Coordinates of C-alpha atoms in Angstrom, one line a residue:
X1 CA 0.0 0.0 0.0
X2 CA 1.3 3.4 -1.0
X3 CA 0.1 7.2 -0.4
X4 CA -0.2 9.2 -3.5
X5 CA -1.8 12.5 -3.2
X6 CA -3.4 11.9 -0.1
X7 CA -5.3 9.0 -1.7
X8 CA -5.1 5.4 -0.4
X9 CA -3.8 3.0 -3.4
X10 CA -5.1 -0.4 -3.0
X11 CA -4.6 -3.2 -5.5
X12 CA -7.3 -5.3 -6.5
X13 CA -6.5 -9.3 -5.7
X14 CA -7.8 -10.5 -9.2
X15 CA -5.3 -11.4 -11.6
X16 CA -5.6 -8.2 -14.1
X17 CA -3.3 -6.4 -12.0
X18 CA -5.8 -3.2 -11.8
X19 CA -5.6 -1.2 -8.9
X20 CA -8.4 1.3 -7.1
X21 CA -8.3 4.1 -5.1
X22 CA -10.3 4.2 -2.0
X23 CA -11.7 7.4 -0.8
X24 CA -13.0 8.7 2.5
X25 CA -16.2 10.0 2.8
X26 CA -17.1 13.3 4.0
X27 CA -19.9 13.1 6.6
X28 CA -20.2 16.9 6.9
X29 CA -20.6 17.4 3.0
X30 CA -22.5 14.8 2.2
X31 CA -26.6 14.2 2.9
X32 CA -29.8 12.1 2.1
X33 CA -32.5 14.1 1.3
X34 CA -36.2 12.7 0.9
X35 CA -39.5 13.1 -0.3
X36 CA -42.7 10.9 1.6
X37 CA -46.3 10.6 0.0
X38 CA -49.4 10.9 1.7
X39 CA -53.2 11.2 0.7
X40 CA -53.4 14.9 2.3
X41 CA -49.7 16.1 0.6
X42 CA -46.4 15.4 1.5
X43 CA -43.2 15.4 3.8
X44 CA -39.8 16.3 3.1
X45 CA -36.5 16.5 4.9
X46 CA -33.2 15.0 4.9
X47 CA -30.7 12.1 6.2
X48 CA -27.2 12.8 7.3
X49 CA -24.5 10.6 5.8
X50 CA -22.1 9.4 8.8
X51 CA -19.2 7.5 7.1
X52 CA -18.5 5.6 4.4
X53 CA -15.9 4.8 1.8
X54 CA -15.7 5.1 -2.3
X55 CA -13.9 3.0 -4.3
X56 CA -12.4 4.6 -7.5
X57 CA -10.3 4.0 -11.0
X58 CA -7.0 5.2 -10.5
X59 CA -7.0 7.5 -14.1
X60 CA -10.5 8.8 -13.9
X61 CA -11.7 8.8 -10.3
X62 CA -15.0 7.0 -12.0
X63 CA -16.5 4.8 -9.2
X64 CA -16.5 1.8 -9.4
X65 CA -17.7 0.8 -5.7
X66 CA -17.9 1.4 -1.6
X67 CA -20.2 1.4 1.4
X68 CA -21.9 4.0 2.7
X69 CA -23.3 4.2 6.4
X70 CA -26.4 6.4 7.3
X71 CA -27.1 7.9 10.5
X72 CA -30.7 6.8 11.5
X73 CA -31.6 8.8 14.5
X74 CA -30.4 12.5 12.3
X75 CA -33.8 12.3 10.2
X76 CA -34.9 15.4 9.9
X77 CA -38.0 17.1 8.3
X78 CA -38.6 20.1 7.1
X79 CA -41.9 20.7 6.1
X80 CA -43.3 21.4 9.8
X81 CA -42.2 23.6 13.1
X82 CA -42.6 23.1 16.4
X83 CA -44.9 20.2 17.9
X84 CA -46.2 19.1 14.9
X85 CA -42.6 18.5 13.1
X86 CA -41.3 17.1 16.9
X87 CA -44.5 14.3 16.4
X88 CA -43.5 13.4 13.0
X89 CA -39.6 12.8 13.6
X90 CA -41.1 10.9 16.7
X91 CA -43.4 8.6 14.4
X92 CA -40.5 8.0 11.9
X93 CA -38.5 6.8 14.5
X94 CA -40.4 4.0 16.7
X95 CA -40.6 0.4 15.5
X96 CA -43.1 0.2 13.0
X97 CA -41.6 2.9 10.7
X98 CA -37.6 3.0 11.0
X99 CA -37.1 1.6 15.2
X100 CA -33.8 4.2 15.2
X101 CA -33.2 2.4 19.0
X102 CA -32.7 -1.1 17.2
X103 CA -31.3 -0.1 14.1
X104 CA -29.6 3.2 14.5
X105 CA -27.4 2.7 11.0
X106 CA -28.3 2.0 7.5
X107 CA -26.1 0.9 4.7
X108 CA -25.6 1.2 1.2
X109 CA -23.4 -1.2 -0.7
X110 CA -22.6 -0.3 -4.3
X111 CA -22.4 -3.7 -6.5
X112 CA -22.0 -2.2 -10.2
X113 CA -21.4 1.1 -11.8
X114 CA -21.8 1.5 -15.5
X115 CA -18.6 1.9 -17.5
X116 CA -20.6 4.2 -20.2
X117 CA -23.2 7.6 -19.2
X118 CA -26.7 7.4 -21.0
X119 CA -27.3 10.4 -23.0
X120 CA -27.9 12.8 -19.7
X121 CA -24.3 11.7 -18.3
X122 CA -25.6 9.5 -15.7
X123 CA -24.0 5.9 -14.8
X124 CA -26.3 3.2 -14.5
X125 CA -26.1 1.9 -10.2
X126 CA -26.6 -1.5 -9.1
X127 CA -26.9 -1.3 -5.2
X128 CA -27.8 -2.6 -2.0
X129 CA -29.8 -0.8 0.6
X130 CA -29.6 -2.3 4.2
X131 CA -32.6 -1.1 6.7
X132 CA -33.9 -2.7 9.5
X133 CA -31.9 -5.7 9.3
X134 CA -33.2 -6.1 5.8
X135 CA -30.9 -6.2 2.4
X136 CA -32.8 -5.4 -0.7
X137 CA -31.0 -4.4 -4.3
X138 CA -32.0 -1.1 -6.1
X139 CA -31.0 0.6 -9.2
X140 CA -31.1 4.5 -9.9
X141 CA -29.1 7.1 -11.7
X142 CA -26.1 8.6 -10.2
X143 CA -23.4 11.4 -11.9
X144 CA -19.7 12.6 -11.1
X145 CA -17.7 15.5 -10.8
X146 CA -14.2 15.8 -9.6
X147 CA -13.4 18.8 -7.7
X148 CA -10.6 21.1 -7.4
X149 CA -9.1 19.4 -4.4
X150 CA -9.1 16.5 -5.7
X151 CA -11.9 15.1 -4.0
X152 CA -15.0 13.7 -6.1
X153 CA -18.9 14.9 -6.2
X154 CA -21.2 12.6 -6.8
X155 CA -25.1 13.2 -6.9
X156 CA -27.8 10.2 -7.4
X157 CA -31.1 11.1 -9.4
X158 CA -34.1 10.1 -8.1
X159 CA -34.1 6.7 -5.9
X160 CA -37.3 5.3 -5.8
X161 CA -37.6 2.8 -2.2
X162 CA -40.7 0.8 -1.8
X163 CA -40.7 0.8 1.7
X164 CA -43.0 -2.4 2.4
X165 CA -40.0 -4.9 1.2
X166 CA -37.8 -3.6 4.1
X167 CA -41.1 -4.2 6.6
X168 CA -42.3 -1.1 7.0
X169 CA -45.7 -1.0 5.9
X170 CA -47.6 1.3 8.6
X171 CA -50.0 3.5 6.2
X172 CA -50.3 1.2 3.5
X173 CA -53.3 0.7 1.4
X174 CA -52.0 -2.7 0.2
X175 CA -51.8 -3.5 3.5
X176 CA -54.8 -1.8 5.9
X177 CA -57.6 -1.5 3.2
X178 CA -59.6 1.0 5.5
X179 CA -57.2 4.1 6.1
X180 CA -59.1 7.2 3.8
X181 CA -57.4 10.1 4.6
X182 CA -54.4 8.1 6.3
X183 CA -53.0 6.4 3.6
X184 CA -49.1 6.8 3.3
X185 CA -47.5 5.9 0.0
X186 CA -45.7 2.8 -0.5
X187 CA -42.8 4.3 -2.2
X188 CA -40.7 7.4 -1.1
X189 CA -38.2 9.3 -2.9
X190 CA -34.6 9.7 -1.7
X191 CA -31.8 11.4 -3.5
X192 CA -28.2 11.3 -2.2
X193 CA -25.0 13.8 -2.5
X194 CA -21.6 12.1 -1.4
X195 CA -18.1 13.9 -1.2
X196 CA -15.2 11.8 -0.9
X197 CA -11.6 12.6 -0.9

């Protein structure tokens, strides 16, 4: 293992003798933010990114890989003040939505980037998303940017979670037939920006 720029150099075990750099990720730089569905409107807030690693090609800084650990208990809304936005973060964190006390950390395990962008310059991502004990796989659209200081940008498009296959199915009209007024979407929207260095 050698230091080059700051960067950790790791080389791969197979036999094509292609290396990767590892970055760090940047906790205070980088942030979930997400968008909830419900029959009377919306809520809307954010996720805050706690560690996390990104695996790069050496010549382009394209990734090609990493983990990425969420902070459960930092969701945040922002949508409502006072009481109102206190009982919501309150709901999203007992057991039948997210249960922060049991499962304080998600993770996100990036299996496959795309070598190629689609006409819009994003890469094609094959992923894991770990919550609640659960591993499910998800795709979306993710781009790059590599910044002055060496460090790399990267911002997902729109991640579409359908929240029943990690158990959490509170709200759901597949589910409770009989809500009206209370019915909470099955899918919410995330979309994620990650600085590494």
């Amino acid at each position: 293992m050698k230091k080059m720029n700051n960067i950790r150099t790791i080389v791969a075990d197979d036999d094509s003798g292609a290396g990767m750099v590892t970055m760090q990720v940047i906790p205070g730089q980088s942030v979930i933010d997400w968008t909830a569905f419900k029959t009377a409107g919306q809520h809307n807030g954010s996720l805050l990114i706690k560690s996390g690693t990104v695996e790069v090609d050496p010549t382009d800084k394209h990734p090609i890989g990493g983990t990425i650990y969420f902070d459960m208990n930092s969701i945040d809304d922002f949508d409502q003040t006072g009481a109102m936005k206190d009982l919501l973060i309150g709901d999203l964190k007992k057991a039948d939505f997210f249960d922060v006390e049991k499962y304080p950390e998600a993770k996100l395990e990036i299996i496959k980037v795309d070598h190629m962008p689609d006409s819009s310059g994003n890469y094609g991502v094959n992923a894991a998303l770990t919550m609640k004990g659960i591993r499910n796989e998800i795709t979306f659209k993710a781009n790059y940017q590599v910044q002055p200081d060496g460090s790399i940008k990267i911002q997902t498009g729109e991640i579409i979670v359908d929240r029943i296959k990690w158990g959490i199915t509170v709200g759901s009209k597949n589910i409770f037939k009989k809500l009206a007024d209370h019915i909470i979407a099955d899918n919410f929207d995330v979309k994620a920006t990650v600085v590494a260095k």
